[in-house]
CSV table of C-alpha atoms (C1' of nucleotides) in Angstrom, one decimal:
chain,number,residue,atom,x,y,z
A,1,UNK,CA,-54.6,-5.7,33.3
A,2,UNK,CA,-52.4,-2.8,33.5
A,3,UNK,CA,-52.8,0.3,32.7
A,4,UNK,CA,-52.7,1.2,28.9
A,5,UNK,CA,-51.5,4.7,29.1
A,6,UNK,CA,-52.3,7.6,26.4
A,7,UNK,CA,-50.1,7.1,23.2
A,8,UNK,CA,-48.1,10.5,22.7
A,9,UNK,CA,-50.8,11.6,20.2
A,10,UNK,CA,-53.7,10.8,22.4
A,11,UNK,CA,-52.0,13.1,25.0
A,12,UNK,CA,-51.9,16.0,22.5
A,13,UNK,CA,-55.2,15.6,21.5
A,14,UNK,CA,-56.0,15.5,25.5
A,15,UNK,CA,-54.1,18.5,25.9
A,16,UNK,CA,-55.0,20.8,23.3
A,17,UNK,CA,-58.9,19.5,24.2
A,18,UNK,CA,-58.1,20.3,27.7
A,19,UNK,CA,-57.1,23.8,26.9
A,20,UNK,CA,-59.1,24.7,24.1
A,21,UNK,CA,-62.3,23.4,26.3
A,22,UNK,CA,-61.4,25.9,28.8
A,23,UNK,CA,-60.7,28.6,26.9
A,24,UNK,CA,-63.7,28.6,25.2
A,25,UNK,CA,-65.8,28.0,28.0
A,26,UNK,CA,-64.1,31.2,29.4
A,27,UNK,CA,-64.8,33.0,26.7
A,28,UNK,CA,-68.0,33.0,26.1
A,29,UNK,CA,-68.8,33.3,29.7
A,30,UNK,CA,-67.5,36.5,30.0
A,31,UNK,CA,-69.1,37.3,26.6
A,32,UNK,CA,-72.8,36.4,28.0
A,33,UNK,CA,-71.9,37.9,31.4
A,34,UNK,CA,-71.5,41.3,29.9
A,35,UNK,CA,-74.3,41.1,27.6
A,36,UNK,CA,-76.6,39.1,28.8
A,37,UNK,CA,-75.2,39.4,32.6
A,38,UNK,CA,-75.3,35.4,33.1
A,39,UNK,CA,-73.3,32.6,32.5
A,40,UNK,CA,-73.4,30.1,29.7
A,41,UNK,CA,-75.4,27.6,30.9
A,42,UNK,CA,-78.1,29.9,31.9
A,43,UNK,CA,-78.4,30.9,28.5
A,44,UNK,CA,-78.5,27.7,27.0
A,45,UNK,CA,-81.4,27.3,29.4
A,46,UNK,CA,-83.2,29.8,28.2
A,47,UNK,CA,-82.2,28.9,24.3
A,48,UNK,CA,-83.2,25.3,24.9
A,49,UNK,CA,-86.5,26.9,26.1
A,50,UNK,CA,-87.0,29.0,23.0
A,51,UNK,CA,-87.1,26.2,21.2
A,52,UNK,CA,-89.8,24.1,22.8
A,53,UNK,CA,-93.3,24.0,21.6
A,54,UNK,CA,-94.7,26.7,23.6
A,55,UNK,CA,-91.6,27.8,25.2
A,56,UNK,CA,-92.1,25.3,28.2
A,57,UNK,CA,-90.0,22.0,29.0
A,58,UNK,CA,-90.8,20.4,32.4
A,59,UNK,CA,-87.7,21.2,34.7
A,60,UNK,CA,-86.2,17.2,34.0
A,61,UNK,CA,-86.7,17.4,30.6
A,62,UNK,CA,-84.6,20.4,30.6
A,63,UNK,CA,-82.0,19.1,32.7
A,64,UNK,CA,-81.4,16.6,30.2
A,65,UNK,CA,-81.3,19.2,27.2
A,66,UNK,CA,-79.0,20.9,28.8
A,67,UNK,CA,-76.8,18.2,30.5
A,68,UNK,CA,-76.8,19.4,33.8
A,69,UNK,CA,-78.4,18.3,36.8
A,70,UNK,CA,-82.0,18.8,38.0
A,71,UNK,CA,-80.5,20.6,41.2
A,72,UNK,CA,-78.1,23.0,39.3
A,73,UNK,CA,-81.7,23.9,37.7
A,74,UNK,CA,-83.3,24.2,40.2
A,75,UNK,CA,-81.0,27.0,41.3
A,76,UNK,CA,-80.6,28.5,37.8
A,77,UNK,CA,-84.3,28.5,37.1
A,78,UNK,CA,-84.7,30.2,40.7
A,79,UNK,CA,-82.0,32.9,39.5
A,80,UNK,CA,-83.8,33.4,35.8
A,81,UNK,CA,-87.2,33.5,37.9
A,82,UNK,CA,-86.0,36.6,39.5
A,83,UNK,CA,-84.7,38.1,36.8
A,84,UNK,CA,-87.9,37.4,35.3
A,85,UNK,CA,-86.8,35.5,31.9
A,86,UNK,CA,-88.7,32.4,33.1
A,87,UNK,CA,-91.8,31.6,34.9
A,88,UNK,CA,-92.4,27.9,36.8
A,89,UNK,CA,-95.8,26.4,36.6
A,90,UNK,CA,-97.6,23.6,37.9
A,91,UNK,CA,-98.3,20.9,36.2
A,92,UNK,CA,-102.1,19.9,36.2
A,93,UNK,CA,-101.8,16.2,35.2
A,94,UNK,CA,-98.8,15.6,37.7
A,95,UNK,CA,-98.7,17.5,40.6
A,96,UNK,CA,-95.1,16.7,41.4
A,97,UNK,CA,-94.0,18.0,37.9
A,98,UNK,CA,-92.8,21.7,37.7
A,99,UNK,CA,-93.0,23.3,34.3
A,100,UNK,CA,-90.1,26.3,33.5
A,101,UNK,CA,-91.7,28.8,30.8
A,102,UNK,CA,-89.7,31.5,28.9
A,103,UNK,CA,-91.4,35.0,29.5
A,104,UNK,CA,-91.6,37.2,26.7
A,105,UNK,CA,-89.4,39.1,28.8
A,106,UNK,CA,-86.9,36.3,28.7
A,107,UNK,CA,-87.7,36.0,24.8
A,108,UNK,CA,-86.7,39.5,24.4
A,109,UNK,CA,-83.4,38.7,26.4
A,110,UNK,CA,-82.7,36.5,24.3
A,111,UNK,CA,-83.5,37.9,20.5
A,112,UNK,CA,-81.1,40.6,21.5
A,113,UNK,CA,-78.2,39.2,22.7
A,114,UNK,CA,-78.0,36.1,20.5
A,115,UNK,CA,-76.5,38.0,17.9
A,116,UNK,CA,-73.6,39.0,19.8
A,117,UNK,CA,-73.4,35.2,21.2
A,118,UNK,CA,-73.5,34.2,18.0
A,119,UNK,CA,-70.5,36.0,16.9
A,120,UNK,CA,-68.0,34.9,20.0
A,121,UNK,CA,-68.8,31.1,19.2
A,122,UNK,CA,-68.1,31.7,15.6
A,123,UNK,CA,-65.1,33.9,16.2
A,124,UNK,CA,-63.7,31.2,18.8
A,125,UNK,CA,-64.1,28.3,16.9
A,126,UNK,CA,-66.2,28.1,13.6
A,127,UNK,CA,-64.1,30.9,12.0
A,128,UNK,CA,-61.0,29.0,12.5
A,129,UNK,CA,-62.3,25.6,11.2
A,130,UNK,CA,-62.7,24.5,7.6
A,131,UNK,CA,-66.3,22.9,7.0
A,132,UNK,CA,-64.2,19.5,6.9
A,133,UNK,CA,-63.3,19.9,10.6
A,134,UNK,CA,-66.9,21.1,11.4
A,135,UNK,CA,-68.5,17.6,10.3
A,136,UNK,CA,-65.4,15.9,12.1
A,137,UNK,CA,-66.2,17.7,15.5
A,138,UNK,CA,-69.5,16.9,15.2
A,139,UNK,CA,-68.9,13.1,14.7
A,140,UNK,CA,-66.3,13.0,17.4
A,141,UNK,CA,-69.0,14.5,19.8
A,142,UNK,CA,-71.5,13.0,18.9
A,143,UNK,CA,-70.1,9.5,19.6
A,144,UNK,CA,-68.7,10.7,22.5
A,145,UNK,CA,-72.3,12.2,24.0
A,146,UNK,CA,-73.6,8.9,23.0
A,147,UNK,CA,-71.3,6.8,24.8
A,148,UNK,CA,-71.7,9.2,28.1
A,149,UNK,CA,-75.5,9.1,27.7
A,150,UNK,CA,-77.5,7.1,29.7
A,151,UNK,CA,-78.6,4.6,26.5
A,152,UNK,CA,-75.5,4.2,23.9
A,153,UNK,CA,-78.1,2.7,21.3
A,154,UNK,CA,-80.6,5.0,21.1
A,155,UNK,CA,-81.0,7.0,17.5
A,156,UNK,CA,-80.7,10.7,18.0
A,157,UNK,CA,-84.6,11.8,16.9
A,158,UNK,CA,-84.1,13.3,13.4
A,159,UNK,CA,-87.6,14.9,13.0
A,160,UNK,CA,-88.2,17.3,15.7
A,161,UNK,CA,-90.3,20.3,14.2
A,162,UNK,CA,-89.4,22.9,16.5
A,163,UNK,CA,-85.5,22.5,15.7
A,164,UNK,CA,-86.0,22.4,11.9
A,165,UNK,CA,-86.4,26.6,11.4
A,166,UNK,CA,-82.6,27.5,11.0
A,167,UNK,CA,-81.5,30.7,12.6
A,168,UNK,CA,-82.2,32.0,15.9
A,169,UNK,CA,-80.9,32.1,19.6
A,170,UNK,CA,-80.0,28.2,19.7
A,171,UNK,CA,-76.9,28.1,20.8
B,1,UNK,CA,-73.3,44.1,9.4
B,2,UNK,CA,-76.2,41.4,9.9
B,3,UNK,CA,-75.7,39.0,12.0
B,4,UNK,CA,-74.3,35.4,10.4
B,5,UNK,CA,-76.1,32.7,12.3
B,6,UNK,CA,-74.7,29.0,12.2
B,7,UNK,CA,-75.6,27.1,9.7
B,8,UNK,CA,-77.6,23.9,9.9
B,9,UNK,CA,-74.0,22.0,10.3
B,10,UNK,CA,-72.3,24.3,12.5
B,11,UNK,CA,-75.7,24.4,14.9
B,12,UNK,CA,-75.4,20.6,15.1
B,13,UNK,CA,-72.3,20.5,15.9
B,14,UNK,CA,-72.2,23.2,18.4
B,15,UNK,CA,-74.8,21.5,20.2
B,16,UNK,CA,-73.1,18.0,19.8
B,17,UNK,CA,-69.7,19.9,21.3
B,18,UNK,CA,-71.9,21.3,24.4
B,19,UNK,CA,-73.2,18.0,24.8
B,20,UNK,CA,-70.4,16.1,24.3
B,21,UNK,CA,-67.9,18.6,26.8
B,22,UNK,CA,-70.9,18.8,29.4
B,23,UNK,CA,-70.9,15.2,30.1
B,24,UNK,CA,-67.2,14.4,29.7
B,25,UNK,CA,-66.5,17.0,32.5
B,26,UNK,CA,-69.1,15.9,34.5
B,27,UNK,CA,-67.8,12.0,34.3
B,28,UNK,CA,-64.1,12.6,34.6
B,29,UNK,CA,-65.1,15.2,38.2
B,30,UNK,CA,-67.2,12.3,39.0
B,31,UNK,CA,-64.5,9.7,39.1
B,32,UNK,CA,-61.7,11.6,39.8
B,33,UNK,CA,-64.4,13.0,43.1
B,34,UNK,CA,-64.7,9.0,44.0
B,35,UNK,CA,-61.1,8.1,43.7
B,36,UNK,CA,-58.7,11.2,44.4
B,37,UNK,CA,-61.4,13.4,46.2
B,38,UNK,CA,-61.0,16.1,44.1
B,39,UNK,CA,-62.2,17.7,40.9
B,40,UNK,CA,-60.4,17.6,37.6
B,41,UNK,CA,-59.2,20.6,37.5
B,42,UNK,CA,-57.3,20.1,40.7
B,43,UNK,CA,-55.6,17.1,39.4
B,44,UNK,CA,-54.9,18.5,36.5
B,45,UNK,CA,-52.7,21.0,38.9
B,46,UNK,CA,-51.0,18.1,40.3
B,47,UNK,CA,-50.4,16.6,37.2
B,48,UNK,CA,-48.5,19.4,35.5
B,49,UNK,CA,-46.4,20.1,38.7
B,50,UNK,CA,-45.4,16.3,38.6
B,51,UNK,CA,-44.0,17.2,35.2
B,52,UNK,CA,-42.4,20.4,36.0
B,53,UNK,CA,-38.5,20.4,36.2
B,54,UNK,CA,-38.4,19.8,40.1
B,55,UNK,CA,-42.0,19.2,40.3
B,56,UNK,CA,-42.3,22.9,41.1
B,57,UNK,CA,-44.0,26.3,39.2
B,58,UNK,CA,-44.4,29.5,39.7
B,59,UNK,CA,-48.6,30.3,40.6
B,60,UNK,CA,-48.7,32.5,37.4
B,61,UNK,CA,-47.2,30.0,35.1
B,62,UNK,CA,-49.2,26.9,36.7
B,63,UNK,CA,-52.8,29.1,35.9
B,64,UNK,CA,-51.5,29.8,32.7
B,65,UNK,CA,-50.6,25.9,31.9
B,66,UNK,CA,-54.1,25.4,33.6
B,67,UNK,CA,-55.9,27.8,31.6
B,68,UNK,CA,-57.3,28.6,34.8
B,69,UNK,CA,-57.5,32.5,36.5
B,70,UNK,CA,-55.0,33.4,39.1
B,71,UNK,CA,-57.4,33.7,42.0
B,72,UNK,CA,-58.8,29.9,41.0
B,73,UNK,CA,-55.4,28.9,41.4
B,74,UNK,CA,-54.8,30.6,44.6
B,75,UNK,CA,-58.1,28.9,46.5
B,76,UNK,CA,-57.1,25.5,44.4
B,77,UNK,CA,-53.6,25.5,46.2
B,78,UNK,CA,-54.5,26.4,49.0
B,79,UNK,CA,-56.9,23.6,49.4
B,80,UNK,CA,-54.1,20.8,47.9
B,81,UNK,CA,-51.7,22.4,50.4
B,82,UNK,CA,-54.2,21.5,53.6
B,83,UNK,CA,-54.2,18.0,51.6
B,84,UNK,CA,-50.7,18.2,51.7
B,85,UNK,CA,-50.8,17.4,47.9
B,86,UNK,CA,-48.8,20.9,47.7
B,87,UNK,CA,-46.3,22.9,49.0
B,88,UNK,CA,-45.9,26.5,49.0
B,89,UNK,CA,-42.6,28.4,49.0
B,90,UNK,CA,-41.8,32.1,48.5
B,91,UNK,CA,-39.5,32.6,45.2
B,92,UNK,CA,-35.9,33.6,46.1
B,93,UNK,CA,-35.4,36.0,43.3
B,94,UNK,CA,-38.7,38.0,43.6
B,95,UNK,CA,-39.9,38.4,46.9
B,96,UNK,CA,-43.8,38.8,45.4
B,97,UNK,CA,-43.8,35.6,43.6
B,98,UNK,CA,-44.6,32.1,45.5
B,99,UNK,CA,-43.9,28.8,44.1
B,100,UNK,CA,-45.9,25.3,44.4
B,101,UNK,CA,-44.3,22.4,44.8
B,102,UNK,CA,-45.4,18.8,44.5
B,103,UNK,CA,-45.1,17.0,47.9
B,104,UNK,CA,-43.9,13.1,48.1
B,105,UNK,CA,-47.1,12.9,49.1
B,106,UNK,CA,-48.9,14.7,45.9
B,107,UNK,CA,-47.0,12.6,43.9
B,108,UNK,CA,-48.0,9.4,45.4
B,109,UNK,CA,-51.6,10.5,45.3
B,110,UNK,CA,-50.9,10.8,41.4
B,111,UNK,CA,-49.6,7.9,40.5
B,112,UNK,CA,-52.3,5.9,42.9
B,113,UNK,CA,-55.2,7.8,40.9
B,114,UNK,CA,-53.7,8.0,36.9
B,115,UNK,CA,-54.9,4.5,36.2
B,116,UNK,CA,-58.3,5.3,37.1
B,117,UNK,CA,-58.3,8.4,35.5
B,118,UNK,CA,-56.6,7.3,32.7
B,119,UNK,CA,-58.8,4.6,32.0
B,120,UNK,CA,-62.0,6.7,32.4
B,121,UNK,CA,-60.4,9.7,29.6
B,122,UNK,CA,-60.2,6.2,27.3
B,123,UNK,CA,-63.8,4.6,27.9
B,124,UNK,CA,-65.2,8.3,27.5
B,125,UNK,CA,-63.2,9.6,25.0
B,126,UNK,CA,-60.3,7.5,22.8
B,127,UNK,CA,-61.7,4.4,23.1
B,128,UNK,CA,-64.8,5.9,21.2
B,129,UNK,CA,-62.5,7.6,18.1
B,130,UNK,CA,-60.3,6.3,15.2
B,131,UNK,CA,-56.9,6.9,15.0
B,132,UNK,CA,-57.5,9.6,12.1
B,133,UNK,CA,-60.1,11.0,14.7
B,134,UNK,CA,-58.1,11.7,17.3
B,135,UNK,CA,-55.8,13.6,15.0
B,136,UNK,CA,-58.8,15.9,13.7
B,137,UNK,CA,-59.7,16.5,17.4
B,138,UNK,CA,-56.1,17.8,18.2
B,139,UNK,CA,-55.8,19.8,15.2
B,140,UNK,CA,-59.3,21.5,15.9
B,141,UNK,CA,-58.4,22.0,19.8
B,142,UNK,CA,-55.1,23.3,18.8
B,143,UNK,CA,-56.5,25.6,16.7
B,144,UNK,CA,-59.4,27.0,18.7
B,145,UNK,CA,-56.8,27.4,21.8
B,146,UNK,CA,-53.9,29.0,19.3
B,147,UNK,CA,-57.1,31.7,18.3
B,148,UNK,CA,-57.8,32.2,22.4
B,149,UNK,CA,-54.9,32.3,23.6
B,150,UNK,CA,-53.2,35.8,23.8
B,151,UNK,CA,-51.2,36.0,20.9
B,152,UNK,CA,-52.1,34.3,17.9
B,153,UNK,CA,-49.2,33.6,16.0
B,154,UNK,CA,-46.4,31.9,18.4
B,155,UNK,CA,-45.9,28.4,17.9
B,156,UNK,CA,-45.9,25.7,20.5
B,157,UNK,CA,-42.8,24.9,22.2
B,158,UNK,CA,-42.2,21.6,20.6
B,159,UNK,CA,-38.9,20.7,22.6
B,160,UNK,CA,-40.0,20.0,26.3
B,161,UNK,CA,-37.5,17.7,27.8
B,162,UNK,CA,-39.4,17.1,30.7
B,163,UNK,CA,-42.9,16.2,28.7
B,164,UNK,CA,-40.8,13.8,26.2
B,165,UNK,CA,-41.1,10.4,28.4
B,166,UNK,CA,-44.4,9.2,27.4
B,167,UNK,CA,-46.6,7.7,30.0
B,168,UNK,CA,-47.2,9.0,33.3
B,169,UNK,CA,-50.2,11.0,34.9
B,170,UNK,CA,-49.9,13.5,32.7
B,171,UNK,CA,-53.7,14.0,32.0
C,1,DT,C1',-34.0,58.4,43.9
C,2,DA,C1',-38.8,59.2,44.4
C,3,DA,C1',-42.9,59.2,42.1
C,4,DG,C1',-45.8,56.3,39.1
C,5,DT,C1',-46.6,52.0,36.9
C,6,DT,C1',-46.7,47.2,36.3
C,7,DT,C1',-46.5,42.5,38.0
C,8,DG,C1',-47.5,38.5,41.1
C,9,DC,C1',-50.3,37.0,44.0
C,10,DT,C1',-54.0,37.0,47.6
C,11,DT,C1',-58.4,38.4,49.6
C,12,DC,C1',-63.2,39.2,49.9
C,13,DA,C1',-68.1,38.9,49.0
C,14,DA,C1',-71.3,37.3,46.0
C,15,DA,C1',-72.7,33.9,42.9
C,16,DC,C1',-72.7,29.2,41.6
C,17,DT,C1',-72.3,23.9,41.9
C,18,DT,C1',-72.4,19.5,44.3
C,19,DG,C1',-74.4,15.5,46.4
C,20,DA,C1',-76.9,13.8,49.8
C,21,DA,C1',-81.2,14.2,52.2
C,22,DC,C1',-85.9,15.2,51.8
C,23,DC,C1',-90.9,15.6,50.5
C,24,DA,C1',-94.7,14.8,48.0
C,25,DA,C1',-97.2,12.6,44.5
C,26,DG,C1',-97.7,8.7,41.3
C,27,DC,C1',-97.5,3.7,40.7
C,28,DG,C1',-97.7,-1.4,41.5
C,29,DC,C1',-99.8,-4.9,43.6
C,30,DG,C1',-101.4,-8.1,47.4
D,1,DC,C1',-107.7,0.1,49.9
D,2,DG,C1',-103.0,0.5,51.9
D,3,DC,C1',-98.2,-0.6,52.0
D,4,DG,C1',-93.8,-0.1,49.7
D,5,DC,C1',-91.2,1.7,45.7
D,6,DT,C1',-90.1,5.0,42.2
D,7,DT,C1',-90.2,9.6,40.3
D,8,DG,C1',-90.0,14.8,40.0
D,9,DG,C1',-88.3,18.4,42.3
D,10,DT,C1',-86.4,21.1,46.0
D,11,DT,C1',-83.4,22.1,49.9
D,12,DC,C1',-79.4,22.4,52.6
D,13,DA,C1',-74.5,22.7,53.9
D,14,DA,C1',-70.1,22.5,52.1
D,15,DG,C1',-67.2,23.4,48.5
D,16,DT,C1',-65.8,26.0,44.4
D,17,DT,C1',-65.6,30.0,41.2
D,18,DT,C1',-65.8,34.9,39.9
D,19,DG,C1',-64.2,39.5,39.4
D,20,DA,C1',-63.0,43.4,41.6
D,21,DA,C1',-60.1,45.3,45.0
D,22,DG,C1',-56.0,45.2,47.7
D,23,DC,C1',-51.0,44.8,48.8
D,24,DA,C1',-46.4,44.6,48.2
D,25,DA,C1',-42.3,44.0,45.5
D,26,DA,C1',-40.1,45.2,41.1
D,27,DC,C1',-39.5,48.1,37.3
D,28,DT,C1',-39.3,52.8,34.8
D,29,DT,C1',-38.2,57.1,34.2
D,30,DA,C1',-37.8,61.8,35.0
DNA sequence: TAAGTTTGCTTCAAACTTGAACCAAGCGCG
DNA sequence: CGCGCTTGGTTCAAGTTTGAAGCAAACTTA
């Protein structure tokens, strides 16, 4: 079969997604690096730990929150360890396991630079979208995250209790 | 002023958008790694000197197309030049500047890897979105880079001979 | 025309990411 | 049990990215 190339408006789309993924990356990087001096993904790291029961999510469990890999964790969770934002445990009913806890240190990290987070996303992109265009991006993403995720058919879980309370860091 | 957190929509689909951007990148470096032997972003340098008048740019104006700091560029080039995706020359008219240029060779490499490439962009990304969809995703990307990018008002060049012709690598 | 500034690009060290290899600890089963 | 297989995590070397600093050519203006 050859190759059915991208129609021009496929290649706009491309583009401008292209471009405006970057850019926004970019931006909040530098955002969190000169609040919260680290990158995005290690605040989302610590967000996605807020957010668990009991602030603790074994270390593949949170790799998978946070789409990246277990050995990019490894090192991040290493780097937040230092930093002392997060603590590793053992875990008692399997001793491979390794559990990543959010200090209240890390807590505290968190509670005050969220606000300031909070503003750059919304600046960079919700301020500029009409609520129409927020559902859209959602659908587009979601269907997209589904196809890229392991399982395509599974149902996003609609009831988890911890992600119900609105506001805070989780972003 | 207090802060305004995102609401219930806007949280989901931030986190949908993370998701969703995560594992696109991720698949596309993957594939691209596997076929071209290099990450996206280096193609992506490729690409937009195989559409360049000439196949050649100035460093400055490539990063900027790129969306990608100066410095990245340098080490990027640099690497595609010991490829020998890339040639560098010096710029006639100002003796600071230095120009890449697309080698035969580059270009081959391009037009060996776009199906592939192409194919996995559609499988991850348009195959998975209506017509009306991809539309909504260009006008949000358009409008979230148009807000990041230095000056917020100019309009997109929408007369570029050289991008006109449809197909090709350009992705 | 000689400072002083800006622009174009590179360099450097430190931080980060990748993927493959590795090491236990759990698991399945003859 | 005890042998293989899988799973949860880490480690290591090689590659990439960052941001600040550096360098030289071009511009500006007194």
């Amino acid at each position: 079969m050859t190759t059915r190339w991208l129609t021009p408006e496929e290649q706009r789309a491309w583009r401008a997604y292209i471009a405006a993924s970057h850019l926004l990356e970019d931006a909040i990087d530098r955002q969190l690096q000169q609040e919260a001096g680290m990158p995005h993904v290690y605040y989302s790291i610590l967000a996605n730990l807020s957010e668990a029961p009991d602030r603790r999510l074994r270390m593949t469990d949170l790799a998978e929150r946070t789409k990246i890999t277990r050995s990019r964790l490894t090192y991040a969770v290493t780097r937040l360890e230092k930093d002392g934002a997060v603590r590793r445990e053992g875990c008692p009913s399997d001793k491979r396991g390794s559990t990543a806890v959010l200090t209240d240190e890390g807590m505290t990290l968190l509670e005050r630079t969220a606000p300031g987070h909070v503003d750059t996303v919304r600046a960079a992109l919700f301020d500029r979208l009409t609520p129409e265009q927020v559902g859209q991006l959602e659908e587009i993403c979601a269907s997209v995250a589904r196809g890229l995720e392991g399982d395509d058919t599974q149902a996003p879980p609609d009831d988890v209790p911890w992600l119900r309370r609105s506001p805070g860091p989780c972003t």
